[in-house]
CSV table of C-alpha atoms in Angstrom, one decimal:
chain,number,residue,atom,x,y,z
T,1,UNK,CA,-15.0,-2.5,18.8
T,2,UNK,CA,-14.4,-5.1,21.5
T,3,UNK,CA,-15.9,-8.2,22.9
T,4,UNK,CA,-15.5,-10.7,25.8
T,5,UNK,CA,-15.9,-14.4,25.9
T,6,UNK,CA,-14.2,-17.6,27.1
T,7,UNK,CA,-13.9,-21.2,26.0
T,8,UNK,CA,-12.4,-24.6,26.9
T,9,UNK,CA,-11.4,-26.6,23.8
T,10,UNK,CA,-11.3,-30.4,23.4
T,11,UNK,CA,-7.5,-30.0,23.4
T,12,UNK,CA,-7.7,-28.8,27.1
T,13,UNK,CA,-6.8,-25.2,26.2
T,14,UNK,CA,-8.5,-22.4,28.1
T,15,UNK,CA,-9.0,-19.2,26.1
T,16,UNK,CA,-10.6,-16.0,27.4
T,17,UNK,CA,-11.2,-13.0,25.2
T,18,UNK,CA,-11.6,-9.8,27.2
T,19,UNK,CA,-12.6,-6.3,26.1
T,20,UNK,CA,-9.7,-3.8,25.9
T,21,UNK,CA,-9.6,0.0,25.8
T,22,UNK,CA,-9.4,1.9,22.5
T,23,UNK,CA,-6.0,1.7,20.9
T,24,UNK,CA,-4.9,-1.5,22.6
T,25,UNK,CA,-5.0,-3.6,19.5
T,26,UNK,CA,-5.1,-7.4,19.7
T,27,UNK,CA,-2.8,-8.7,22.5
T,28,UNK,CA,-2.3,-12.3,23.5
T,29,UNK,CA,-1.4,-13.1,27.2
T,30,UNK,CA,0.1,-16.5,27.9
T,31,UNK,CA,-1.6,-17.1,31.3
T,32,UNK,CA,0.5,-20.2,31.9
T,33,UNK,CA,3.7,-18.1,31.9
T,34,UNK,CA,4.0,-16.6,35.4
T,35,UNK,CA,6.1,-13.6,34.6
T,36,UNK,CA,5.8,-10.1,33.0
T,37,UNK,CA,7.2,-11.6,29.7
T,38,UNK,CA,3.9,-13.3,28.8
T,39,UNK,CA,2.4,-10.5,26.6
T,40,UNK,CA,2.5,-11.0,22.8
T,41,UNK,CA,1.2,-8.3,20.6
T,42,UNK,CA,-0.4,-9.3,17.3
T,43,UNK,CA,1.8,-7.5,14.9
T,44,UNK,CA,3.4,-8.4,11.5
T,45,UNK,CA,6.9,-8.1,12.9
T,46,UNK,CA,6.0,-10.5,15.7
T,47,UNK,CA,5.6,-13.4,13.3
T,48,UNK,CA,8.3,-15.9,14.0
T,49,UNK,CA,7.2,-19.1,12.2
T,50,UNK,CA,4.9,-19.8,9.2
T,51,UNK,CA,4.9,-23.6,9.0
T,52,UNK,CA,1.4,-25.1,9.2
T,53,UNK,CA,0.1,-21.8,10.5
T,54,UNK,CA,1.2,-18.4,11.8
T,55,UNK,CA,3.1,-18.2,15.0
T,56,UNK,CA,3.8,-14.9,16.8
T,57,UNK,CA,6.3,-14.3,19.6
T,58,UNK,CA,7.7,-11.7,21.9
T,59,UNK,CA,11.3,-10.7,22.7
T,60,UNK,CA,11.4,-13.1,25.6
T,61,UNK,CA,10.6,-16.1,23.4
T,62,UNK,CA,7.0,-16.6,24.5
T,63,UNK,CA,4.9,-17.8,21.5
T,64,UNK,CA,1.4,-18.3,20.4
T,65,UNK,CA,0.8,-20.5,17.3
T,66,UNK,CA,-2.0,-20.8,14.8
T,67,UNK,CA,-3.4,-17.3,15.4
T,68,UNK,CA,-4.7,-16.9,11.8
T,69,UNK,CA,-8.2,-18.3,12.3
T,70,UNK,CA,-9.0,-16.1,15.3
T,71,UNK,CA,-7.4,-13.1,13.7
T,72,UNK,CA,-9.6,-13.7,10.6
T,73,UNK,CA,-12.7,-13.8,12.8
T,74,UNK,CA,-11.7,-10.5,14.5
T,75,UNK,CA,-10.9,-8.8,11.1
T,76,UNK,CA,-14.1,-10.1,9.5
T,77,UNK,CA,-16.5,-8.9,12.2
T,78,UNK,CA,-14.6,-5.7,13.1
T,79,UNK,CA,-13.0,-6.3,16.5
T,80,UNK,CA,-10.1,-3.8,17.0
T,81,UNK,CA,-9.1,-4.1,20.6
T,82,UNK,CA,-9.0,-7.3,22.6
T,83,UNK,CA,-7.0,-9.1,25.3
T,84,UNK,CA,-6.8,-12.9,24.5
T,85,UNK,CA,-5.7,-15.0,27.5
T,86,UNK,CA,-4.6,-18.5,26.7
T,87,UNK,CA,-3.0,-21.1,28.9
T,88,UNK,CA,-0.9,-22.8,26.3
T,89,UNK,CA,1.3,-22.2,23.2
T,90,UNK,CA,-1.3,-22.8,20.5
T,91,UNK,CA,-4.8,-21.6,19.9
T,92,UNK,CA,-7.5,-24.3,19.8
T,93,UNK,CA,-8.0,-25.4,16.2
T,94,UNK,CA,-11.8,-25.8,16.8
T,95,UNK,CA,-13.3,-27.2,13.5
T,96,UNK,CA,-10.5,-25.8,11.3
T,97,UNK,CA,-12.4,-22.6,10.5
T,98,UNK,CA,-13.2,-19.2,12.0
T,99,UNK,CA,-16.9,-19.9,12.5
T,100,UNK,CA,-16.7,-21.1,16.1
T,101,UNK,CA,-14.9,-17.9,17.1
T,102,UNK,CA,-17.4,-15.8,15.2
T,103,UNK,CA,-20.3,-17.5,16.9
T,104,UNK,CA,-18.9,-17.1,20.4
T,105,UNK,CA,-18.3,-13.4,19.9
T,106,UNK,CA,-21.7,-12.9,18.4
T,107,UNK,CA,-23.2,-14.5,21.5
T,108,UNK,CA,-21.8,-11.8,23.8
T,109,UNK,CA,-22.0,-9.0,21.3
T,110,UNK,CA,-19.7,-6.1,20.5
T,111,UNK,CA,-19.2,-2.7,22.2
T,112,UNK,CA,-18.4,0.3,20.1
T,113,UNK,CA,-15.6,2.7,21.2
T,114,UNK,CA,-16.4,6.4,21.2
T,115,UNK,CA,-13.4,7.2,19.0
T,116,UNK,CA,-13.7,6.3,15.3
T,117,UNK,CA,-12.0,3.3,13.7
T,118,UNK,CA,-8.7,3.8,11.9
T,119,UNK,CA,-7.6,2.0,8.8
T,120,UNK,CA,-4.5,1.6,6.6
T,121,UNK,CA,-5.2,3.1,3.2
T,122,UNK,CA,-3.1,1.7,0.4
T,123,UNK,CA,-1.8,4.5,-1.8
T,124,UNK,CA,0.2,2.7,-4.5
T,125,UNK,CA,0.8,-0.9,-5.6
T,126,UNK,CA,3.1,-3.1,-3.5
T,127,UNK,CA,4.1,-6.4,-5.1
T,128,UNK,CA,6.1,-9.4,-3.8
T,129,UNK,CA,7.0,-12.6,-5.7
T,130,UNK,CA,8.8,-15.7,-4.4
T,131,UNK,CA,9.0,-19.3,-5.5
T,132,UNK,CA,6.2,-19.1,-8.0
T,133,UNK,CA,3.9,-17.2,-5.7
T,134,UNK,CA,2.8,-13.6,-6.1
T,135,UNK,CA,1.0,-11.2,-3.8
T,136,UNK,CA,0.1,-7.5,-4.2
T,137,UNK,CA,-1.7,-4.7,-2.5
T,138,UNK,CA,-3.6,-2.3,-4.7
T,139,UNK,CA,-5.4,0.9,-3.9
T,140,UNK,CA,-9.1,0.4,-3.4
T,141,UNK,CA,-11.9,2.2,-1.5
T,142,UNK,CA,-12.7,-0.8,0.7
T,143,UNK,CA,-11.0,-3.8,2.2
T,144,UNK,CA,-11.0,-6.6,-0.4
T,145,UNK,CA,-9.3,-10.1,-0.6
T,146,UNK,CA,-8.7,-11.8,-4.0
T,147,UNK,CA,-7.1,-15.3,-4.0
T,148,UNK,CA,-6.5,-18.0,-6.6
T,149,UNK,CA,-5.2,-21.5,-6.1
T,150,UNK,CA,-4.2,-24.4,-8.3
T,151,UNK,CA,-3.8,-28.0,-7.2
T,152,UNK,CA,-3.4,-31.1,-9.4
T,153,UNK,CA,-6.2,-32.9,-7.6
T,154,UNK,CA,-9.7,-33.5,-9.1
T,155,UNK,CA,-11.4,-32.2,-6.0
T,156,UNK,CA,-9.6,-28.9,-6.1
T,157,UNK,CA,-8.2,-27.9,-9.5
T,158,UNK,CA,-8.1,-24.1,-10.1
T,159,UNK,CA,-10.3,-22.0,-7.9
T,160,UNK,CA,-10.6,-18.2,-7.3
T,161,UNK,CA,-12.3,-16.1,-4.7
T,162,UNK,CA,-12.9,-12.3,-4.4
T,163,UNK,CA,-14.8,-10.8,-1.5
T,164,UNK,CA,-15.4,-7.5,0.2
T,165,UNK,CA,-14.4,-7.7,3.9
T,166,UNK,CA,-17.7,-6.9,5.6
T,167,UNK,CA,-19.2,-8.7,8.7
T,168,UNK,CA,-22.1,-10.2,6.7
T,169,UNK,CA,-20.1,-11.4,3.8
T,170,UNK,CA,-17.4,-12.9,6.0
T,171,UNK,CA,-19.9,-14.7,8.3
T,172,UNK,CA,-21.9,-16.1,5.4
T,173,UNK,CA,-19.3,-16.9,2.8
T,174,UNK,CA,-15.9,-17.2,4.4
T,175,UNK,CA,-15.8,-17.9,8.1
T,176,UNK,CA,-17.0,-21.5,7.8
T,177,UNK,CA,-14.4,-22.6,5.3
T,178,UNK,CA,-12.1,-25.2,6.9
T,179,UNK,CA,-8.4,-25.8,6.5
T,180,UNK,CA,-7.5,-28.7,4.3
T,181,UNK,CA,-4.7,-31.2,3.7
T,182,UNK,CA,-3.7,-34.4,2.0
T,183,UNK,CA,-3.9,-37.7,3.8
T,184,UNK,CA,-0.4,-38.7,2.7
T,185,UNK,CA,1.1,-35.4,4.0
T,186,UNK,CA,-0.8,-35.8,7.3
T,187,UNK,CA,0.6,-39.3,7.8
T,188,UNK,CA,4.1,-38.0,7.1
T,189,UNK,CA,3.6,-35.3,9.7
T,190,UNK,CA,2.4,-37.8,12.3
T,191,UNK,CA,5.5,-39.9,11.7
T,192,UNK,CA,7.5,-36.8,12.4
T,193,UNK,CA,5.7,-36.1,15.6
T,194,UNK,CA,3.7,-33.2,14.2
T,195,UNK,CA,0.0,-32.4,13.6
T,196,UNK,CA,-0.9,-34.7,16.5
T,197,UNK,CA,-4.2,-32.9,17.0
T,198,UNK,CA,-5.2,-33.1,13.4
T,199,UNK,CA,-8.3,-35.1,12.3
T,200,UNK,CA,-11.3,-34.9,10.1
T,201,UNK,CA,-13.0,-33.1,13.0
T,202,UNK,CA,-10.9,-30.0,12.3
T,203,UNK,CA,-9.9,-30.2,8.6
T,204,UNK,CA,-10.9,-31.3,5.1
T,205,UNK,CA,-8.8,-34.4,4.3
T,206,UNK,CA,-8.1,-35.4,0.7
T,207,UNK,CA,-6.9,-38.8,-0.6
T,208,UNK,CA,-6.3,-39.8,-4.2
T,209,UNK,CA,-10.0,-40.3,-4.7
T,210,UNK,CA,-11.3,-37.1,-3.2
T,211,UNK,CA,-12.7,-35.8,0.1
T,212,UNK,CA,-12.4,-38.3,2.9
T,213,UNK,CA,-14.7,-36.5,5.3
T,214,UNK,CA,-18.1,-38.3,5.4
T,215,UNK,CA,-20.0,-35.0,5.5
T,216,UNK,CA,-18.3,-33.7,2.4
T,217,UNK,CA,-17.6,-30.0,1.8
T,218,UNK,CA,-19.4,-27.0,3.2
T,219,UNK,CA,-18.8,-25.1,0.0
T,220,UNK,CA,-18.0,-26.5,-3.5
T,221,UNK,CA,-14.9,-24.3,-3.4
T,222,UNK,CA,-14.1,-24.5,0.3
T,223,UNK,CA,-10.4,-24.8,-0.4
T,224,UNK,CA,-9.9,-21.4,-1.9
T,225,UNK,CA,-12.3,-19.8,0.6
T,226,UNK,CA,-10.1,-21.1,3.4
T,227,UNK,CA,-7.0,-19.6,1.7
T,228,UNK,CA,-8.8,-16.3,1.6
T,229,UNK,CA,-9.7,-16.7,5.3
T,230,UNK,CA,-6.1,-17.4,6.1
T,231,UNK,CA,-5.0,-14.3,4.2
T,232,UNK,CA,-7.4,-12.1,6.0
T,233,UNK,CA,-6.2,-13.4,9.4
T,234,UNK,CA,-2.5,-12.9,8.4
T,235,UNK,CA,-3.1,-9.4,7.1
T,236,UNK,CA,-4.9,-8.3,10.3
T,237,UNK,CA,-1.5,-8.5,12.0
T,238,UNK,CA,-1.1,-5.0,10.4
T,239,UNK,CA,-2.9,-3.8,13.5
T,240,UNK,CA,-5.8,-2.2,11.6
T,241,UNK,CA,-8.1,-2.9,8.6
T,242,UNK,CA,-6.5,-2.4,5.2
T,243,UNK,CA,-8.4,-0.2,2.8
T,244,UNK,CA,-7.1,-1.8,-0.4
T,245,UNK,CA,-7.2,-4.9,-2.5
T,246,UNK,CA,-5.0,-7.8,-1.5
T,247,UNK,CA,-4.5,-10.1,-4.5
T,248,UNK,CA,-2.5,-13.4,-4.1
T,249,UNK,CA,-1.8,-16.3,-6.4
T,250,UNK,CA,-1.1,-19.6,-4.6
T,251,UNK,CA,-0.8,-17.8,-1.2
T,252,UNK,CA,0.5,-19.2,2.1
T,253,UNK,CA,1.3,-17.8,5.5
T,254,UNK,CA,4.8,-16.9,4.4
T,255,UNK,CA,4.0,-14.8,1.4
T,256,UNK,CA,1.1,-13.2,3.3
T,257,UNK,CA,3.4,-12.0,6.0
T,258,UNK,CA,6.1,-11.0,3.4
T,259,UNK,CA,3.7,-8.9,1.5
T,260,UNK,CA,2.3,-7.2,4.7
T,261,UNK,CA,5.8,-6.4,5.9
T,262,UNK,CA,6.7,-5.0,2.4
T,263,UNK,CA,3.6,-2.7,2.6
T,264,UNK,CA,4.2,-1.5,6.1
T,265,UNK,CA,7.9,-0.9,5.5
T,266,UNK,CA,7.2,1.5,2.6
T,267,UNK,CA,5.7,4.5,4.3
T,268,UNK,CA,5.0,6.2,1.0
T,269,UNK,CA,2.6,3.3,0.1
T,270,UNK,CA,0.0,3.8,2.8
T,271,UNK,CA,-1.5,6.3,5.4
T,272,UNK,CA,-3.8,6.0,8.4
T,273,UNK,CA,-7.3,7.3,7.7
T,274,UNK,CA,-10.7,7.2,9.5
T,275,UNK,CA,-12.6,4.1,8.6
T,276,UNK,CA,-16.0,4.7,7.0
T,277,UNK,CA,-18.7,2.1,6.9
T,278,UNK,CA,-21.3,1.1,4.3
T,279,UNK,CA,-19.1,-0.7,1.7
T,280,UNK,CA,-21.0,-2.3,-1.2
T,281,UNK,CA,-21.5,-6.1,-1.3
T,282,UNK,CA,-19.4,-7.8,-4.0
T,283,UNK,CA,-18.6,-11.5,-4.1
T,284,UNK,CA,-17.3,-13.5,-7.0
T,285,UNK,CA,-16.5,-17.2,-6.6
T,286,UNK,CA,-15.4,-19.5,-9.4
T,287,UNK,CA,-13.9,-22.9,-10.1
T,288,UNK,CA,-12.6,-24.4,-13.3
């Protein structure tokens, strides 16, 4: 499916999403680069940086940063083909979640292509482990994300989230979960000249006492839901939905991309199949 919509962010970034023909995939166009080298395809092997977000680039060095929240929105509501024009090197952070992108696309609606959707079906387990983090793909009949996190902070602790990737579940339970960070880390980033656009308007901020944001949390376990959101966005760089269960412990953008590359590089671990609708609703959320 495809959609078309445009926005101007408070960061003075102009972003326009245009429908694309079947088979195009998700393609970013840096409209501020006036050459033929301004096209960046959203692919796993295009990932060039994973600090504070996922950055993709092309062979000419053109980049687009922080693509994961938009990619999660596209994966969650089923947009396969889209041209994303942006006049800067980073997507607008909006409120730190995928919800604003979902709302904008829903306003204009989706158009179904005549050809059926295609998906990547996981055929056997694929596992990666690095620096105490673990991620795996397991065969399943529908797209599923399972994430658990553990932070030594009273507002977070141990949290887990399992959800089927369907438009309704994503919109209701995942899309609104905001990115989060610790005040001490944010202050260190500012001192280093980074995260200059960060604020409580686009993130959940934690100090030693708890959540600093005056409005509090949108979900009691918003932290793990956002990690699941990030994982979904990073995995959509596969170029198609993944019919399988992605399970990750303490995930981040780096291991999400590493696991995806491991899956795609093992051609015996997956195959392309027609995508069938009507998956069952299954959501399990827990905190301890």
